[in-house]
Amino acid sequence: MPLKVHPDIASLSPYVPGKPIEELQRELGLARVIKLASNENPLGPSPKALAALSDGSSTLHRYPDGGAFRLREALADRWKVTLDQVILGNGSDEILGLLARTFLAPGDEAIMADQTFVIYKMEVTAAHGTSVIVPLKQWRHDLPAMADAITARTRLLFLCNPNNPTGTMVSADEVEQLLARVPSHVVVVLDEAYFEYVRSRQFPDSMAYVKQGRNVIVLRTFSKIYGLAGLRIGYGVTTAEIANFLNRLRPPFNANSLAQRAALAALGDDEHVARSRAVNEAGMGQVVKGLTDLGFAPIPSEANFVYVDIRRDGRKVFDAMLREGIIIRHIEGSMVRVTIGLEEENMEFLAVFKRVIHSQ
Ligand SMILES: *Cc1c(COP(=O)(O)O)cnc(C)c1O
C-alpha cells in the first residue's frame, strides 16, 4: 500500500540548512572551515550564558519549568509588558509554526514577500493555508502592495524586518501606514530576528504596537546576536489574547531548561551584545568595501549578513568556495548571502572569493 500523505505536506521540500562545519571537514578533509552561511554570531555565546549552562547541568533529570517563569519575567520586564504577553519557542521558528496552526484553517491566506524567510511559506503550507506572495520592491517589503493583498480570508501577514535574505528594513512610518490599513481579523507577524544589529533610527519600535493592543506579534530570538542558535530558544511578545491562543498548542516543555537558563544570562550580558554589534559593524564595513572593490554592489544591510548579486552562477561559486572551506549561502540565480564573520574570516572570505570569481 502506498503511503497516504496529505498533498500539502507531500508538496514541501525539506529545509536545507547551512552546511555544518564538521560535515564539510569530514567530506573534504579540510583543516580550516569558515562558516558564513547561517547568520550566527562569530564571537560565540555570551560567557555568562556558558557559565549558566554548567550551573544548570546538575538538574537535567528534572523537567524544565514549563511556564519558563524567570525568563519570561525578565523579558516582560525588559519590554515593559505583562508576563502573559510573552511566549517562548524552541527557536522563534517554532512560534511561526504555532501561528500558522492557530490562525489558518484550510484555504485561509497568509501574506508574505517573495524573497523572505522560507519558513513562513513552509509553515503556512503545513497548516493547509494559502501563501499570498507579494514581490519585494527594490529589495524591500512593498507594504502598500501587501496591504492591497488583504482579503476577507487573510489571517496572517509576515513582515521580516530586517528582511532575510536581503538585509533591508522598512521604517516606522511605513509600518504604521501598513498597520493603519490592517483590519482586525489579520495578525501581523513582525519577525525581528536581527533587531539587535539594526543601526537605523528609522526602525520601528514594534513593542509599542503591541502595547497599543494591536493584533501584532513581535518575534525575537536568542539564536543570532546572543549566540545561542544551538540551544533553540526564541520568543514572541504579543497581546495576552493572542499569547493565550498560541499557548493552547505550545508543547509544554518546548523551551528546555538549559536554554531557559542560558537565555536569561545572555539577556543580561549587555557587554557581549555591545561587542557583537561592534564586531558586526566593523566586519560589515570590511566585507562591503571588499565586495565593492571587486566591482559588486552589495545591498545595504541592517543585519549581520549581506546579500549580493555576483553576476555568475551562484551555485557554482558556492560549490567552488565550499571546496576551499568557506561556506556561504546560495539563495537563487546569481544571488548569494554572506554572514559577517570575524575580521580574519572576512579577509579569508574576500581572498578566496576573489580567486573563485576570476576562475568562473
Ligand atoms: C534566524 C531567523 C529566525 C530565528 O530562528 P530561531 O528558530 O530562533 O533560531 C527567525 N526569523 C528569521 C528571519 C531568521 O533569519
Tab-separated table of C-alpha atoms and ligand atoms in Angstrom:
chain	number	residue	atom	x	y	z
A	1	MET	CA	0.000	0.000	0.000
A	2	PRO	CA	1.410	3.386	-0.928
A	3	LEU	CA	1.675	5.869	1.928
A	4	LYS	CA	-1.161	8.364	2.135
A	5	VAL	CA	0.370	11.743	2.768
A	6	HIS	CA	-1.606	14.968	2.712
A	7	PRO	CA	-0.792	16.614	-0.652
A	8	ASP	CA	0.156	19.880	1.112
A	9	ILE	CA	2.792	18.034	3.119
A	10	ALA	CA	3.944	15.997	0.102
A	11	SER	CA	4.444	19.285	-1.775
A	12	LEU	CA	7.015	20.521	0.749
A	13	SER	CA	10.757	20.089	0.318
A	14	PRO	CA	12.894	19.622	3.399
A	15	TYR	CA	14.553	22.826	4.631
A	16	VAL	CA	18.203	22.884	3.589
A	17	PRO	CA	20.238	24.369	6.422
A	18	GLY	CA	23.724	25.844	6.071
A	19	LYS	CA	26.257	23.024	5.942
A	20	PRO	CA	27.704	22.212	9.375
A	21	ILE	CA	31.444	22.828	9.761
A	22	GLU	CA	32.269	19.269	10.885
A	23	GLU	CA	30.457	17.753	7.904
A	24	LEU	CA	32.487	19.764	5.420
A	25	GLN	CA	35.715	18.973	7.249
A	26	ARG	CA	34.912	15.271	7.085
A	27	GLU	CA	33.856	15.344	3.438
A	28	LEU	CA	36.804	17.267	2.089
A	29	GLY	CA	39.461	16.581	4.704
A	30	LEU	CA	39.844	20.313	5.327
A	31	ALA	CA	41.604	21.555	8.444
A	32	ARG	CA	40.146	25.054	8.282
A	33	VAL	CA	36.481	25.748	7.570
A	34	ILE	CA	34.830	29.158	7.851
A	35	LYS	CA	31.052	29.160	8.092
A	36	LEU	CA	29.377	32.337	6.897
A	37	ALA	CA	26.092	30.664	5.996
A	38	SER	CA	23.616	30.851	8.866
A	39	ASN	CA	23.932	34.348	10.350
A	40	GLU	CA	25.411	33.015	13.583
A	41	ASN	CA	27.416	35.166	15.979
A	42	PRO	CA	31.110	34.675	15.092
A	43	LEU	CA	32.135	35.612	18.669
A	44	GLY	CA	30.283	32.607	20.053
A	45	PRO	CA	27.885	32.516	23.003
A	46	SER	CA	27.878	35.028	25.837
A	47	PRO	CA	30.368	33.888	28.519
A	48	LYS	CA	27.630	34.471	31.089
A	49	ALA	CA	25.388	32.045	29.217
A	50	LEU	CA	28.155	29.431	29.236
A	51	ALA	CA	28.542	29.785	32.999
A	52	ALA	CA	24.784	29.418	33.471
A	53	LEU	CA	24.849	26.250	31.380
A	54	SER	CA	27.369	24.487	33.573
A	55	ASP	CA	25.439	25.543	36.695
A	56	GLY	CA	22.267	24.077	35.200
A	57	SER	CA	23.557	20.679	34.185
A	58	SER	CA	23.156	19.026	37.609
A	59	THR	CA	19.359	19.339	37.431
A	60	LEU	CA	18.952	17.848	33.963
A	61	HIS	CA	16.981	14.908	35.390
A	62	ARG	CA	14.131	17.359	36.121
A	63	TYR	CA	11.632	18.586	33.565
A	64	PRO	CA	12.031	22.239	32.616
A	65	ASP	CA	9.771	24.896	34.117
A	66	GLY	CA	7.008	24.648	31.509
A	67	GLY	CA	5.983	28.225	32.219
A	68	ALA	CA	9.629	29.413	31.988
A	69	PHE	CA	8.806	31.866	34.727
A	70	ARG	CA	12.169	33.537	35.272
A	71	LEU	CA	12.989	34.059	31.624
A	72	ARG	CA	9.525	35.288	30.736
A	73	GLU	CA	9.574	37.607	33.733
A	74	ALA	CA	12.918	39.046	32.611
A	75	LEU	CA	11.582	39.545	29.076
A	76	ALA	CA	8.354	41.127	30.342
A	77	ASP	CA	10.457	43.427	32.469
A	78	ARG	CA	12.762	44.311	29.587
A	79	TRP	CA	9.934	45.168	27.223
A	80	LYS	CA	7.533	46.603	29.806
A	81	VAL	CA	4.721	44.176	29.104
A	82	THR	CA	2.933	41.688	31.331
A	83	LEU	CA	4.040	38.092	31.796
A	84	ASP	CA	1.034	36.765	29.869
A	85	GLN	CA	2.195	38.668	26.774
A	86	VAL	CA	5.436	36.710	26.439
A	87	ILE	CA	5.645	33.311	24.760
A	88	LEU	CA	8.778	31.199	24.300
A	89	GLY	CA	9.561	28.889	21.428
A	90	ASN	CA	12.038	26.176	20.549
A	91	GLY	CA	13.627	28.847	18.409
A	92	SER	CA	11.343	31.554	17.066
A	93	ASP	CA	10.819	29.085	14.194
A	94	GLU	CA	8.515	27.117	16.438
A	95	ILE	CA	6.376	30.183	17.133
A	96	LEU	CA	5.956	30.658	13.365
A	97	GLY	CA	4.515	27.143	13.246
A	98	LEU	CA	2.223	27.821	16.206
A	99	LEU	CA	0.948	30.971	14.487
A	100	ALA	CA	0.169	29.126	11.262
A	101	ARG	CA	-1.628	26.278	13.028
A	102	THR	CA	-3.526	28.618	15.353
A	103	PHE	CA	-4.814	31.077	12.782
A	104	LEU	CA	-5.094	29.211	9.486
A	105	ALA	CA	-7.939	26.955	8.504
A	106	PRO	CA	-7.626	25.261	5.077
A	107	GLY	CA	-7.712	27.911	2.370
A	108	ASP	CA	-7.076	30.841	4.694
A	109	GLU	CA	-4.466	33.232	3.424
A	110	ALA	CA	-1.122	34.410	4.739
A	111	ILE	CA	0.619	37.308	3.026
A	112	MET	CA	4.412	37.318	2.667
A	113	ALA	CA	7.153	38.640	0.400
A	114	ASP	CA	8.595	36.603	-2.474
A	115	GLN	CA	12.131	36.772	-1.130
A	116	THR	CA	11.945	36.344	2.603
A	117	PHE	CA	12.440	33.758	5.347
A	118	VAL	CA	11.499	30.426	3.732
A	119	ILE	CA	9.955	29.017	6.917
A	120	TYR	CA	6.831	31.225	6.537
A	121	LYS	CA	5.696	29.505	3.372
A	122	MET	CA	6.603	26.105	4.720
A	123	GLU	CA	4.526	26.565	7.888
A	124	VAL	CA	1.582	28.053	6.012
A	125	THR	CA	1.542	25.081	3.630
A	126	ALA	CA	1.907	22.631	6.515
A	127	ALA	CA	-1.160	24.265	8.138
A	128	HIS	CA	-3.029	23.879	4.792
A	129	GLY	CA	-3.188	27.633	4.318
A	130	THR	CA	-2.564	29.585	1.125
A	131	SER	CA	0.527	31.753	0.776
A	132	VAL	CA	-0.153	35.039	-0.979
A	133	ILE	CA	3.177	36.212	-2.339
A	134	VAL	CA	3.916	39.916	-2.798
A	135	PRO	CA	7.154	40.731	-4.650
A	136	LEU	CA	9.773	42.879	-2.956
A	137	LYS	CA	10.242	46.327	-4.443
A	138	GLN	CA	13.883	47.373	-4.774
A	139	TRP	CA	14.787	44.562	-2.384
A	140	ARG	CA	12.415	45.871	0.301
A	141	HIS	CA	8.986	44.746	1.506
A	142	ASP	CA	6.331	46.516	-0.558
A	143	LEU	CA	3.987	47.369	2.292
A	144	PRO	CA	1.294	49.182	0.240
A	145	ALA	CA	1.078	46.143	-2.077
A	146	MET	CA	0.922	43.832	0.942
A	147	ALA	CA	-1.961	45.889	2.355
A	148	ASP	CA	-3.695	45.725	-1.063
A	149	ALA	CA	-3.412	41.915	-0.927
A	150	ILE	CA	-5.520	41.639	2.242
A	151	THR	CA	-8.878	39.903	1.721
A	152	ALA	CA	-11.631	38.555	3.977
A	153	ARG	CA	-9.647	35.264	4.061
A	154	THR	CA	-6.368	36.811	5.211
A	155	ARG	CA	-5.331	35.711	8.689
A	156	LEU	CA	-1.584	36.394	8.857
A	157	LEU	CA	0.814	38.912	7.349
A	158	PHE	CA	4.527	38.157	7.710
A	159	LEU	CA	6.916	41.068	7.829
A	160	CYS	CA	10.568	40.111	8.242
A	161	ASN	CA	12.374	43.231	9.415
A	162	PRO	CA	15.274	43.444	8.679
A	163	ASN	CA	14.485	41.008	5.897
A	164	ASN	CA	16.343	37.737	5.493
A	165	PRO	CA	17.985	37.292	2.939
A	166	THR	CA	18.128	40.891	1.675
A	167	GLY	CA	19.142	42.656	4.924
A	168	THR	CA	16.852	45.575	4.079
A	169	MET	CA	14.419	47.179	6.511
A	170	VAL	CA	11.146	49.059	6.479
A	171	SER	CA	10.773	52.182	8.627
A	172	ALA	CA	8.450	53.033	11.498
A	173	ASP	CA	6.469	55.361	9.203
A	174	GLU	CA	5.992	52.649	6.626
A	175	VAL	CA	4.929	50.042	9.187
A	176	GLU	CA	2.494	52.478	10.790
A	177	GLN	CA	0.905	53.211	7.414
A	178	LEU	CA	0.536	49.471	6.900
A	179	LEU	CA	-0.963	48.881	10.358
A	180	ALA	CA	-3.493	51.627	9.725
A	181	ARG	CA	-4.782	49.560	6.788
A	182	VAL	CA	-4.823	46.152	8.510
A	183	PRO	CA	-8.285	45.000	9.609
A	184	SER	CA	-8.769	43.310	12.977
A	185	HIS	CA	-9.067	39.782	11.513
A	186	VAL	CA	-5.391	39.858	10.458
A	187	VAL	CA	-2.421	39.220	12.757
A	188	VAL	CA	0.775	40.979	11.684
A	189	VAL	CA	3.922	38.969	12.448
A	190	LEU	CA	6.897	41.272	12.913
A	191	ASP	CA	9.858	38.888	12.693
A	192	GLU	CA	12.787	40.822	14.132
A	193	ALA	CA	15.448	38.117	14.432
A	194	TYR	CA	18.163	40.709	13.656
A	195	PHE	CA	16.715	43.552	15.738
A	196	GLU	CA	19.776	43.915	17.976
A	197	TYR	CA	22.035	44.587	14.969
A	198	VAL	CA	19.945	47.408	13.498
A	199	ARG	CA	21.611	50.835	13.364
A	200	SER	CA	18.912	52.879	11.635
A	201	ARG	CA	16.938	55.328	13.759
A	202	GLN	CA	14.009	54.890	11.406
A	203	PHE	CA	13.494	51.320	12.661
A	204	PRO	CA	10.052	50.786	14.236
A	205	ASP	CA	9.507	50.449	17.979
A	206	SER	CA	7.394	47.360	17.452
A	207	MET	CA	6.800	46.728	21.136
A	208	ALA	CA	4.808	49.984	21.139
A	209	TYR	CA	2.383	48.450	18.618
A	210	VAL	CA	1.856	45.512	20.975
A	211	LYS	CA	1.234	47.892	23.868
A	212	GLN	CA	-1.339	49.761	21.784
A	213	GLY	CA	-3.282	46.490	21.746
A	214	ARG	CA	-2.917	45.901	18.012
A	215	ASN	CA	-3.052	42.382	16.621
A	216	VAL	CA	0.700	42.053	16.159
A	217	ILE	CA	3.317	39.655	17.448
A	218	VAL	CA	6.969	40.652	17.655
A	219	LEU	CA	9.341	37.706	17.259
A	220	ARG	CA	12.889	37.847	18.568
A	221	THR	CA	15.494	35.139	19.046
A	222	PHE	CA	18.499	34.102	21.113
A	223	SER	CA	19.981	32.438	18.005
A	224	LYS	CA	21.564	35.477	16.426
A	225	ILE	CA	23.276	38.228	18.441
A	226	TYR	CA	23.062	36.232	21.688
A	227	GLY	CA	24.938	33.382	20.038
A	228	LEU	CA	22.721	30.528	21.252
A	229	ALA	CA	21.459	29.065	17.941
A	230	GLY	CA	22.340	25.522	19.023
A	231	LEU	CA	20.152	25.702	22.138
A	232	ARG	CA	16.978	26.589	20.209
A	233	ILE	CA	15.218	29.407	22.018
A	234	GLY	CA	13.291	32.417	20.789
A	235	TYR	CA	10.325	34.452	21.981
A	236	GLY	CA	7.278	36.378	20.960
A	237	VAL	CA	5.735	39.461	22.545
A	238	THR	CA	2.073	39.998	21.712
A	239	THR	CA	-1.326	40.696	23.215
A	240	ALA	CA	-2.381	38.473	26.095
A	241	GLU	CA	-5.239	37.274	23.880
A	242	ILE	CA	-3.001	36.070	21.057
A	243	ALA	CA	-0.491	34.547	23.503
A	244	ASN	CA	-3.325	32.664	25.149
A	245	PHE	CA	-4.367	31.092	21.833
A	246	LEU	CA	-0.790	30.151	20.932
A	247	ASN	CA	-0.285	28.598	24.366
A	248	ARG	CA	-3.068	26.107	23.662
A	249	LEU	CA	-0.896	24.474	21.007
A	250	ARG	CA	2.529	25.077	22.527
A	251	PRO	CA	4.189	21.872	23.735
A	252	PRO	CA	4.586	22.341	27.497
A	253	PHE	CA	8.368	21.818	27.619
A	254	ASN	CA	9.276	23.417	24.302
A	255	ALA	CA	11.942	25.630	25.890
A	256	ASN	CA	14.406	23.275	27.578
A	257	SER	CA	15.900	24.019	30.967
A	258	LEU	CA	19.422	24.783	29.756
A	259	ALA	CA	18.082	27.058	27.049
A	260	GLN	CA	15.983	28.952	29.613
A	261	ARG	CA	18.982	29.442	31.889
A	262	ALA	CA	21.415	30.415	29.160
A	263	ALA	CA	18.941	32.812	27.574
A	264	LEU	CA	18.326	34.534	30.903
A	265	ALA	CA	22.065	35.016	31.424
A	266	ALA	CA	22.615	36.152	27.831
A	267	LEU	CA	19.783	38.677	28.111
A	268	GLY	CA	21.653	40.318	30.961
A	269	ASP	CA	25.023	40.314	29.197
A	270	ASP	CA	24.975	43.795	27.687
A	271	GLU	CA	28.719	43.728	27.167
A	272	HIS	CA	28.575	40.681	24.894
A	273	VAL	CA	25.752	42.242	22.884
A	274	ALA	CA	27.649	45.532	22.536
A	275	ARG	CA	30.821	43.734	21.451
A	276	SER	CA	28.882	41.637	18.957
A	277	ARG	CA	27.322	44.756	17.455
A	278	ALA	CA	30.701	46.462	17.187
A	279	VAL	CA	32.376	43.429	15.575
A	280	ASN	CA	29.483	43.190	13.113
A	281	GLU	CA	29.596	46.857	12.217
A	282	ALA	CA	33.333	46.782	11.557
A	283	GLY	CA	33.041	43.499	9.648
A	284	MET	CA	30.155	44.832	7.569
A	285	GLY	CA	32.327	47.782	6.522
A	286	GLN	CA	35.171	45.428	5.647
A	287	VAL	CA	33.036	43.000	3.584
A	288	VAL	CA	31.080	45.731	1.803
A	289	LYS	CA	34.290	47.521	0.875
A	290	GLY	CA	35.926	44.285	-0.259
A	291	LEU	CA	32.966	43.357	-2.469
A	292	THR	CA	32.690	46.901	-3.813
A	293	ASP	CA	36.397	46.940	-4.677
A	294	LEU	CA	35.803	43.762	-6.675
A	295	GLY	CA	33.092	45.567	-8.659
A	296	PHE	CA	29.997	44.246	-6.887
A	297	ALA	CA	27.161	46.216	-5.324
A	298	PRO	CA	26.071	44.541	-2.080
A	299	ILE	CA	22.615	45.628	-0.939
A	300	PRO	CA	22.899	47.922	2.122
A	301	SER	CA	22.126	45.734	5.133
A	302	GLU	CA	20.869	46.447	8.659
A	303	ALA	CA	21.621	42.910	9.796
A	304	ASN	CA	24.679	40.642	10.236
A	305	PHE	CA	24.764	39.414	6.651
A	306	VAL	CA	24.944	40.881	3.207
A	307	TYR	CA	23.080	39.940	0.019
A	308	VAL	CA	24.870	40.425	-3.253
A	309	ASP	CA	24.425	39.755	-6.950
A	310	ILE	CA	27.645	38.083	-8.060
A	311	ARG	CA	26.598	38.103	-11.749
A	312	ARG	CA	27.606	34.470	-12.194
A	313	ASP	CA	26.069	31.109	-11.444
A	314	GLY	CA	25.704	31.366	-7.669
A	315	ARG	CA	25.562	27.597	-7.273
A	316	LYS	CA	28.953	27.161	-8.952
A	317	VAL	CA	30.571	29.893	-6.909
A	318	PHE	CA	29.047	28.426	-3.746
A	319	ASP	CA	30.487	24.981	-4.624
A	320	ALA	CA	33.914	26.378	-5.500
A	321	MET	CA	34.026	28.315	-2.215
A	322	LEU	CA	32.964	25.197	-0.347
A	323	ARG	CA	35.895	23.252	-1.772
A	324	GLU	CA	38.128	25.952	-0.309
A	325	GLY	CA	36.489	25.626	3.095
A	326	ILE	CA	34.280	28.715	3.002
A	327	ILE	CA	30.565	28.105	3.485
A	328	ILE	CA	28.302	30.869	2.184
A	329	ARG	CA	24.649	30.675	1.172
A	330	HIS	CA	23.418	30.440	-2.378
A	331	ILE	CA	19.881	31.835	-2.421
A	332	GLU	CA	18.903	31.775	-6.094
A	333	GLY	CA	20.378	32.514	-9.510
A	334	SER	CA	23.301	34.856	-9.083
A	335	MET	CA	22.325	35.954	-5.559
A	336	VAL	CA	24.343	34.862	-2.551
A	337	ARG	CA	24.125	35.749	1.134
A	338	VAL	CA	27.238	36.066	3.255
A	339	THR	CA	27.224	36.288	7.051
A	340	ILE	CA	29.645	38.792	8.554
A	341	GLY	CA	32.386	36.955	10.452
A	342	LEU	CA	35.433	37.903	12.480
A	343	GLU	CA	37.982	40.167	10.779
A	344	GLU	CA	40.274	37.276	9.755
A	345	GLU	CA	37.321	35.245	8.483
A	346	ASN	CA	36.075	38.149	6.383
A	347	MET	CA	39.583	38.656	4.995
A	348	GLU	CA	39.858	34.988	4.096
A	349	PHE	CA	36.386	35.032	2.539
A	350	LEU	CA	37.284	38.017	0.356
A	351	ALA	CA	40.600	36.464	-0.728
A	352	VAL	CA	39.019	33.137	-1.680
A	353	PHE	CA	36.019	34.825	-3.313
A	354	LYS	CA	38.333	36.929	-5.471
A	355	ARG	CA	40.176	33.814	-6.660
A	356	VAL	CA	36.961	31.921	-7.303
A	357	ILE	CA	35.195	34.613	-9.327
A	358	HIS	CA	38.245	35.140	-11.506
A	359	SER	CA	38.122	31.477	-12.450
A	360	GLN	CA	34.353	31.496	-13.237
B	1	LIG	C1	17.367	33.104	12.157
B	1	LIG	C2	15.987	33.578	11.955
B	1	LIG	C3	14.973	33.274	12.858
B	1	LIG	C4	15.251	32.620	14.144
B	1	LIG	O1	15.317	31.321	14.145
B	1	LIG	P1	15.383	30.506	15.508
B	1	LIG	O2	14.369	29.469	15.278
B	1	LIG	O3	15.033	31.402	16.652
B	1	LIG	O4	16.774	30.006	15.558
B	1	LIG	C5	13.704	33.766	12.635
B	1	LIG	N1	13.450	34.531	11.584
B	1	LIG	C6	14.402	34.866	10.712
B	1	LIG	C7	14.075	35.767	9.598
B	1	LIG	C8	15.694	34.386	10.856
B	1	LIG	O5	16.620	34.721	9.966
